[in-house]
PDB file of C-alpha atoms in Angstrom:
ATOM      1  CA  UNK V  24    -214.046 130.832  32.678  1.00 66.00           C
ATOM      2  CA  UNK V  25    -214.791 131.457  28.985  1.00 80.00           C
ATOM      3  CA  UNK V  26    -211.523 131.752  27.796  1.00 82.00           C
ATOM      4  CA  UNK V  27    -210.727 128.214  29.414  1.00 83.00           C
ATOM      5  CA  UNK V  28    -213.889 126.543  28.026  1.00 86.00           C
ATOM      6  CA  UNK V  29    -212.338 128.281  24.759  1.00 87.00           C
ATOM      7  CA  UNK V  30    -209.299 126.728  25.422  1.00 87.00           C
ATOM      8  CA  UNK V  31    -210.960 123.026  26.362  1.00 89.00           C
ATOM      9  CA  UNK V  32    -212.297 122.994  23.234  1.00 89.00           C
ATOM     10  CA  UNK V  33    -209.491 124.164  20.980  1.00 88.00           C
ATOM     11  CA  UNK V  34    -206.820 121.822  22.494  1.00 87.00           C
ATOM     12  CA  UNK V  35    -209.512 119.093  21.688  1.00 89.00           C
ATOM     13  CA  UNK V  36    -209.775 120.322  18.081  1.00 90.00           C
ATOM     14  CA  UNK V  37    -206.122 120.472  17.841  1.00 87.00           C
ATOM     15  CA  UNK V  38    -205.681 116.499  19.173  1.00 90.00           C
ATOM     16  CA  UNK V  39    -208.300 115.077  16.507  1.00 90.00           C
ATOM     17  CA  UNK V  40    -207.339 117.662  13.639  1.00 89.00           C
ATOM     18  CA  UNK V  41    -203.227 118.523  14.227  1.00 88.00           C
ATOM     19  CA  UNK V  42    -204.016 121.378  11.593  1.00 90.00           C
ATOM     20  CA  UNK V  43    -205.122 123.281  14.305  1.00 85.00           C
ATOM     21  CA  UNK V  44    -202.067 122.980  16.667  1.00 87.00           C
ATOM     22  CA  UNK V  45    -200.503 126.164  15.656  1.00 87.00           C
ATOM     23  CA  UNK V  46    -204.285 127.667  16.029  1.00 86.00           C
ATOM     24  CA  UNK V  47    -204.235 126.285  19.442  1.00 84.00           C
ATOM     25  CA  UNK V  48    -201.324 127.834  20.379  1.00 85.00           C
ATOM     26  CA  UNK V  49    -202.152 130.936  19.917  1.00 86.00           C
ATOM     27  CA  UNK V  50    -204.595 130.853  21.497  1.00 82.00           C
ATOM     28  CA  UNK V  51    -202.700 129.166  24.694  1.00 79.00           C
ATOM     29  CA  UNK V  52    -201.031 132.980  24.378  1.00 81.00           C
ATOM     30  CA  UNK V  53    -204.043 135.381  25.200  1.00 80.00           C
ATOM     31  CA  UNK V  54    -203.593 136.362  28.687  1.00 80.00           C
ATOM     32  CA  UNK V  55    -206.263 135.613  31.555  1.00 77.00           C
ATOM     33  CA  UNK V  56    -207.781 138.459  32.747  1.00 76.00           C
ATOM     34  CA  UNK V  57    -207.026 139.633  36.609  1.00 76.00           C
ATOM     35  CA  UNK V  58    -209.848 140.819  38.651  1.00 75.00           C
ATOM     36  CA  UNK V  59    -209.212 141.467  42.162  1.00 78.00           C
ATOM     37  CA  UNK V  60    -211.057 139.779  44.361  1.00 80.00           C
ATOM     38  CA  UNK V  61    -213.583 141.611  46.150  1.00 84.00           C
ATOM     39  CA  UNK V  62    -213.362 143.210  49.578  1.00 87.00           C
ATOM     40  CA  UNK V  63    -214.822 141.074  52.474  1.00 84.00           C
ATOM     41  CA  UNK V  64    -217.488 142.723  54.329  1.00 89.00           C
ATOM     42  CA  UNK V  65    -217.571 142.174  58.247  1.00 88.00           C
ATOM     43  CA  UNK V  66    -220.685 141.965  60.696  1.00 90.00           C
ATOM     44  CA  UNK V  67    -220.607 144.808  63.182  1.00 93.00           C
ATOM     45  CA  UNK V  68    -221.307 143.620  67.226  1.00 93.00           C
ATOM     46  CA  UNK V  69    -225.093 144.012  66.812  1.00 95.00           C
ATOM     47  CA  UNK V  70    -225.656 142.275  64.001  1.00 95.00           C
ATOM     48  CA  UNK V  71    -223.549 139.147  65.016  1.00 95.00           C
ATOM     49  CA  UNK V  72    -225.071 139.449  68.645  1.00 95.00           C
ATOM     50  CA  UNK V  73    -228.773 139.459  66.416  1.00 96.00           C
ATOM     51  CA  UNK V  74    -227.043 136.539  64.902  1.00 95.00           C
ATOM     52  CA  UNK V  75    -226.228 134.169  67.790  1.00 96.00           C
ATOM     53  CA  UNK V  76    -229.666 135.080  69.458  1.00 96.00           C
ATOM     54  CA  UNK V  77    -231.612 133.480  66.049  1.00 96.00           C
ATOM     55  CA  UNK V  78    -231.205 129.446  67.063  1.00 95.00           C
ATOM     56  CA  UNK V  79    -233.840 128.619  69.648  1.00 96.00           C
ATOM     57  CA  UNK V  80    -231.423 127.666  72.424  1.00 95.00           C
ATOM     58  CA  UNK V  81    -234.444 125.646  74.270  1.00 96.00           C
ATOM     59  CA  UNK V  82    -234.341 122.983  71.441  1.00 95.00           C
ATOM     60  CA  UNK V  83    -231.282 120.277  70.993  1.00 93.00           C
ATOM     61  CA  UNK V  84    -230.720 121.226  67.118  1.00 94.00           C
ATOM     62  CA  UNK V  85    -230.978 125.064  68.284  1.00 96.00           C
ATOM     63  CA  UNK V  86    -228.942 124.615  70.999  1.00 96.00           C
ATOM     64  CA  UNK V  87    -226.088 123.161  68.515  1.00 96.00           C
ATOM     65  CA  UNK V  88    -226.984 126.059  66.076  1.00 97.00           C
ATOM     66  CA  UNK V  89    -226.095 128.384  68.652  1.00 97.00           C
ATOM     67  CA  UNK V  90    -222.852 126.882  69.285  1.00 97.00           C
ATOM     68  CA  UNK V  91    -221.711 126.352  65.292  1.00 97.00           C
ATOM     69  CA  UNK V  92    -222.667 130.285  65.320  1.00 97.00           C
ATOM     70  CA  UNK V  93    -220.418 130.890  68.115  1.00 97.00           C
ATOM     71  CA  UNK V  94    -217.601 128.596  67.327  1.00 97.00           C
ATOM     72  CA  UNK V  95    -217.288 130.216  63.644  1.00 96.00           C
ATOM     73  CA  UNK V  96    -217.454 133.362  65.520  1.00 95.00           C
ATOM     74  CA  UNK V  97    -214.563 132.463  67.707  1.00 96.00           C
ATOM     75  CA  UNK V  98    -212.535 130.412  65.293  1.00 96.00           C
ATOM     76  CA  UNK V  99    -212.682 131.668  61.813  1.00 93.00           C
ATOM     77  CA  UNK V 100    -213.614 128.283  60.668  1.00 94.00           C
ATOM     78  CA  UNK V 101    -214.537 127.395  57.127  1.00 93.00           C
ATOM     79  CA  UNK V 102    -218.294 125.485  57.115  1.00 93.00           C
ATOM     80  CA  UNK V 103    -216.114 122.484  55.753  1.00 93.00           C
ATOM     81  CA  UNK V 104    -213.637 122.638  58.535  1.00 95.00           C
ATOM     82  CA  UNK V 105    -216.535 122.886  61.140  1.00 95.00           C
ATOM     83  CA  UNK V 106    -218.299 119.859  59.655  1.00 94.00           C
ATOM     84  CA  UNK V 107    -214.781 117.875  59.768  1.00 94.00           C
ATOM     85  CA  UNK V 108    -214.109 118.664  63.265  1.00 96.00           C
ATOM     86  CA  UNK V 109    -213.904 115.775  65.309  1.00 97.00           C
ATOM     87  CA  UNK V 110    -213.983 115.444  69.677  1.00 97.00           C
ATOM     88  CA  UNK V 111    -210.273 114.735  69.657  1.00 96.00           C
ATOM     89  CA  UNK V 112    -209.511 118.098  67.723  1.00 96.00           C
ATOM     90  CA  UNK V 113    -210.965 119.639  70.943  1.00 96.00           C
ATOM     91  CA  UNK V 114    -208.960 120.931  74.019  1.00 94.00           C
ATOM     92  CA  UNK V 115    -211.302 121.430  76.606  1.00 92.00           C
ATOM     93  CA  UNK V 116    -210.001 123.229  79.679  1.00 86.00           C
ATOM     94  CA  UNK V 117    -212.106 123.958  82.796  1.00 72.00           C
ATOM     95  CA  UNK V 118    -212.881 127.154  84.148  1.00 62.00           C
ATOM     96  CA  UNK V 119    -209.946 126.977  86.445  1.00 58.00           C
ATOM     97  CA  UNK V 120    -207.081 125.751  85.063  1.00 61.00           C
ATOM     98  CA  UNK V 121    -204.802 128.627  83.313  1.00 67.00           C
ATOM     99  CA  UNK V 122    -204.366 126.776  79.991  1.00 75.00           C
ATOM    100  CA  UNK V 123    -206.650 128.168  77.024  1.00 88.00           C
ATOM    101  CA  UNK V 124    -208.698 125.813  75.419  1.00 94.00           C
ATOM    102  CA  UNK V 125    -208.367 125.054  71.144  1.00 95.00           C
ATOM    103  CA  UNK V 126    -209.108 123.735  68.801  1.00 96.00           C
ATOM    104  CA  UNK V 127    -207.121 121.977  65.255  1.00 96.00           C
ATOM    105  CA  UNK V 128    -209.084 122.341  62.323  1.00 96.00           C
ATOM    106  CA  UNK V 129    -208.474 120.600  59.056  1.00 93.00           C
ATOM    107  CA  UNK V 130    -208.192 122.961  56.342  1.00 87.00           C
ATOM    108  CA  UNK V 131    -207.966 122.916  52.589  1.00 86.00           C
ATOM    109  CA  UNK V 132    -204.601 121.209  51.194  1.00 85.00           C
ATOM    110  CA  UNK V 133    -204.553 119.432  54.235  1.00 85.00           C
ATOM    111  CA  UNK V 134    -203.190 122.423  56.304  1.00 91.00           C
ATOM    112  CA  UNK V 135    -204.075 122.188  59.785  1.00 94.00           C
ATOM    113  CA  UNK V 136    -204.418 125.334  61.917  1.00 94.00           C
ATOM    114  CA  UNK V 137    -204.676 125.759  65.745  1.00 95.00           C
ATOM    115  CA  UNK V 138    -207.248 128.107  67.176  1.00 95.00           C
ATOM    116  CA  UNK V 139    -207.551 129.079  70.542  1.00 96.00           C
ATOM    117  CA  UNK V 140    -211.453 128.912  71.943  1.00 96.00           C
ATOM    118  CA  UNK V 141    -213.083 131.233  74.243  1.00 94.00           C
ATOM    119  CA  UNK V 142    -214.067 129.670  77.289  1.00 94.00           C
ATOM    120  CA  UNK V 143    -218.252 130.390  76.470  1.00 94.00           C
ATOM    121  CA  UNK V 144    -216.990 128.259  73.455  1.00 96.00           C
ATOM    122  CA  UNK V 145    -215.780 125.743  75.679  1.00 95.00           C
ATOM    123  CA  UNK V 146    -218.774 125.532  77.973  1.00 94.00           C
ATOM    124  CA  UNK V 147    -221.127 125.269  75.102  1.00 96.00           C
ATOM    125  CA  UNK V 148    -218.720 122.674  72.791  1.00 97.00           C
ATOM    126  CA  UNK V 149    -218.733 120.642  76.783  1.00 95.00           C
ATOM    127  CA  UNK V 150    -222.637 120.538  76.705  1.00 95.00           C
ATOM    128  CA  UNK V 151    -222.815 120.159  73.454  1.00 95.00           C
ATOM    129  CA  UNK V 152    -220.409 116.800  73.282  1.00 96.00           C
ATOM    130  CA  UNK V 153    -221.168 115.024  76.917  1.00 92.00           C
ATOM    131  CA  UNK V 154    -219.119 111.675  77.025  1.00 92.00           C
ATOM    132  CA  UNK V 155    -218.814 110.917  72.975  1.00 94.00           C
ATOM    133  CA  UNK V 156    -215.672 109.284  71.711  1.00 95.00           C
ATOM    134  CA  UNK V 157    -212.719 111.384  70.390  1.00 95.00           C
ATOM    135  CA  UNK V 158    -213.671 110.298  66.506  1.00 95.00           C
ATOM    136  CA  UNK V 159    -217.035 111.371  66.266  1.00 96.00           C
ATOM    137  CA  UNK V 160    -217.866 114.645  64.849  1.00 96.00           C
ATOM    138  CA  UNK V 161    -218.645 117.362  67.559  1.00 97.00           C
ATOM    139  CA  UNK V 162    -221.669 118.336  65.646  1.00 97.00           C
ATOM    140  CA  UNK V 163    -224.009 116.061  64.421  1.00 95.00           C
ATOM    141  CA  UNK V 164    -227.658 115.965  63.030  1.00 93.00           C
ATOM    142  CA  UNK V 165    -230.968 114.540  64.250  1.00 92.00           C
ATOM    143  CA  UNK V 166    -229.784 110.966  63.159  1.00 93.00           C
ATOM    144  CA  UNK V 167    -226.501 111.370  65.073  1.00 91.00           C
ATOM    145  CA  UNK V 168    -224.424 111.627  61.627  1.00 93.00           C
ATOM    146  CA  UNK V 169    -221.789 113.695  61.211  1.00 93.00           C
ATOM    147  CA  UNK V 170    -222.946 117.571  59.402  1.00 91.00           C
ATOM    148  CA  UNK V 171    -222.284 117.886  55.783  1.00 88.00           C
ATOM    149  CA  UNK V 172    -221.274 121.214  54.187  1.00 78.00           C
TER     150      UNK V 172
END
């Protein structure tokens, strides 16, 4: 990030004073540094099971809690994606059919990625959405507006 803010302002120096263009360029040469991106950590069984028990399930925002826990859980999700998803991304399947319910989500670039959903998933996402319209969010705040990130 340095070397780019070093950059920034060199190429700026080098459009108002052209003496500097050569300057500039050399400095266009160093090399960014590489770090390697650190290792993701995972959450072992009790600690996520400590997790989805935190949201008091006998309150409506709780209740939703519970199920954004879960459906991250289950899907993978970005927070962004989750507060993009929308009731028509949602394939709901009951109990008895034999078809797995999913889920598209709306990822960075654009890209679009279908998950499958465990059927607690489904039975919570079911509760959670009742009869709203395909384009509304599936998780919404106290003033029934879609979650921000």
């Amino acid at each position: 990030q340095r070397l780019a803010g070093i950059r920034s302002l060199a190429r700026y120096i080098a459009i108002k004073a052209p003496e500097y263009t050569e300057w500039y360029g050399s400095l266009k040469s160093i090399p960014q540094r590489k770090s390697s991106a650190p290792i993701m950590n995972y959450l072992e069984k009790d600690e996520m099971d400590a997790l989805l028990a935190a949201p008091d399930i006998t309150t409506i925002q709780g209740r939703r809690d519970h199920t954004i826990l879960l459906f991250l859980y289950n899907t993978g999700a970005r927070a962004d994606e989750v507060a993009h998803v929308k009731i028509g991304d949602l394939t709901l399947n009951r109990f008895d059919r034999r078809e797995s319910s999913s889920v598209v989500l709306h990822g960075k670039g654009n890209k679009r990625r279908h998950c499958p959903i465990w059927p607690e998933t489904a039975r919570l996402l079911r509760l959670l959405i009742g009869d709203r319209q395909p384009d509304e969010a599936v998780f919404i705040n106290r003033e029934h507006h879609p979650l921000t990130r």
